[in-house]
Amino acid sequence: MLILGLETSCDETGVALYDTDRGLLAHALFSQIDIHVEYGGVVPELASRDHVRKTLPLIEEVMTEAGVSPADIDGIAYTAGPGLVGALMVGATLARSLAWGWGVPVLGVHHMEGHLLAPMLEEEHPEFPFVALLVSGGHTQLVRVDGIGQYKLLGESLDDAAGEAFDKAAKMLGLPYPGGPHIARLAEKGNPERFHFPRPMVNRPGLDFSFSGLKTYTLNTVEDCRVDGEVSQQDKADIARAFEDAVVGTLVIKCRRALQQEGLKTLVMAGGVSANSNLRAELKMALAKEQAQVFYPAPVFCTDNGAMIAYAGAQRLKAGQVDTEDTRVRPRWPMEELPPVAGAA
């Protein structure tokens, strides 16, 4: 079954072709970072307009690369939520129009389920059940996964997501958007011994997260380091290192706690922040002590992408799930509401 996947939930346009027998055939991604960087964050109207411009050319590019025609497509999957409503509507409208024209089924896919299943695109992939850490600009969640559509939310951020906290900390340090990669590069030059930032909510029971207090602590430290209104490059590097260490340390502690609570030995990490090399290294080292494994997608599939939507859509379309007449995009969409896929566990 050959599935065309479209991802347009936020500021990246992703298109991919996934075959249930042959795997991923082709994928393409256009990032809107250059459009939004001057505003320090995503402007929804600009994001929607750029999806309109880029999605069809990317579809043509991917189909040409894979050497397939519309007659070869068996179904279309698109991101139906969560995300920016205008951006979601672009992908949904185009997917449904193409599906009608080509005479194939179409299905709206949950964006975070796409991230959760992205490691399945790798040759070495996890087996169910496992705990998933979904960590991105909009979400920080720990989820028990017993199969596709069999999800139990264990904990989530009560305020800023980890990726959002990275963006805000970067802005405090005068770094460009998006903040995560810039913080990580600057942190490499920082002194890990100079500052010790708090690890939020690790001393209380439960698996929820909170990064607002860490954000305030970072801002206060930046202000304390100002001399004649300026913060030196070394001060910025030391603050970046302390901030990154605090976020990574918090995530690692919560992941170990979740695995122990659920009695599992497999962790999946996905979402944009999962590309952070420090986080990967610390998790791998910490879980080795627990005789546990961690799986994550290739870096190209950590951020939003069409491949994860094509894969997730293929599993559900193969099981006979399709859009109905009352299907709508959903800017907010709890993942626990998704129906299970029979036999996928």
mmCIF file of C-alpha atoms in Angstrom, residues 172 195 197-198 212-226 231 239:
data_model
loop_
_atom_site.group_PDB
_atom_site.id
_atom_site.type_symbol
_atom_site.label_atom_id
_atom_site.label_comp_id
_atom_site.label_asym_id
_atom_site.label_seq_id
_atom_site.Cartn_x
_atom_site.Cartn_y
_atom_site.Cartn_z
ATOM 1 C CA MET A 172 17.100 36.232 26.542
ATOM 2 C CA PHE A 195 26.114 27.905 37.331
ATOM 3 C CA PHE A 197 20.182 25.852 37.539
ATOM 4 C CA PRO A 198 17.257 24.093 39.296
ATOM 5 C CA SER A 212 8.411 28.399 33.639
ATOM 6 C CA GLY A 213 10.428 28.661 36.862
ATOM 7 C CA LEU A 214 13.607 27.651 35.029
ATOM 8 C CA LYS A 215 12.885 30.342 32.466
ATOM 9 C CA THR A 216 12.588 32.963 35.229
ATOM 10 C CA TYR A 217 15.798 31.712 36.883
ATOM 11 C CA THR A 218 17.587 32.042 33.537
ATOM 12 C CA LEU A 219 16.331 35.604 33.057
ATOM 13 C CA ASN A 220 17.486 36.607 36.546
ATOM 14 C CA THR A 221 20.926 35.117 35.887
ATOM 15 C CA VAL A 222 21.220 37.016 32.608
ATOM 16 C CA GLU A 223 20.354 40.275 34.399
ATOM 17 C CA ASP A 224 22.864 39.556 37.183
ATOM 18 C CA CYS A 225 25.618 39.155 34.578
ATOM 19 C CA ARG A 226 25.010 42.480 32.864
ATOM 20 C CA VAL A 231 26.390 40.300 28.850
ATOM 21 C CA ILE A 239 24.261 30.383 31.083
#
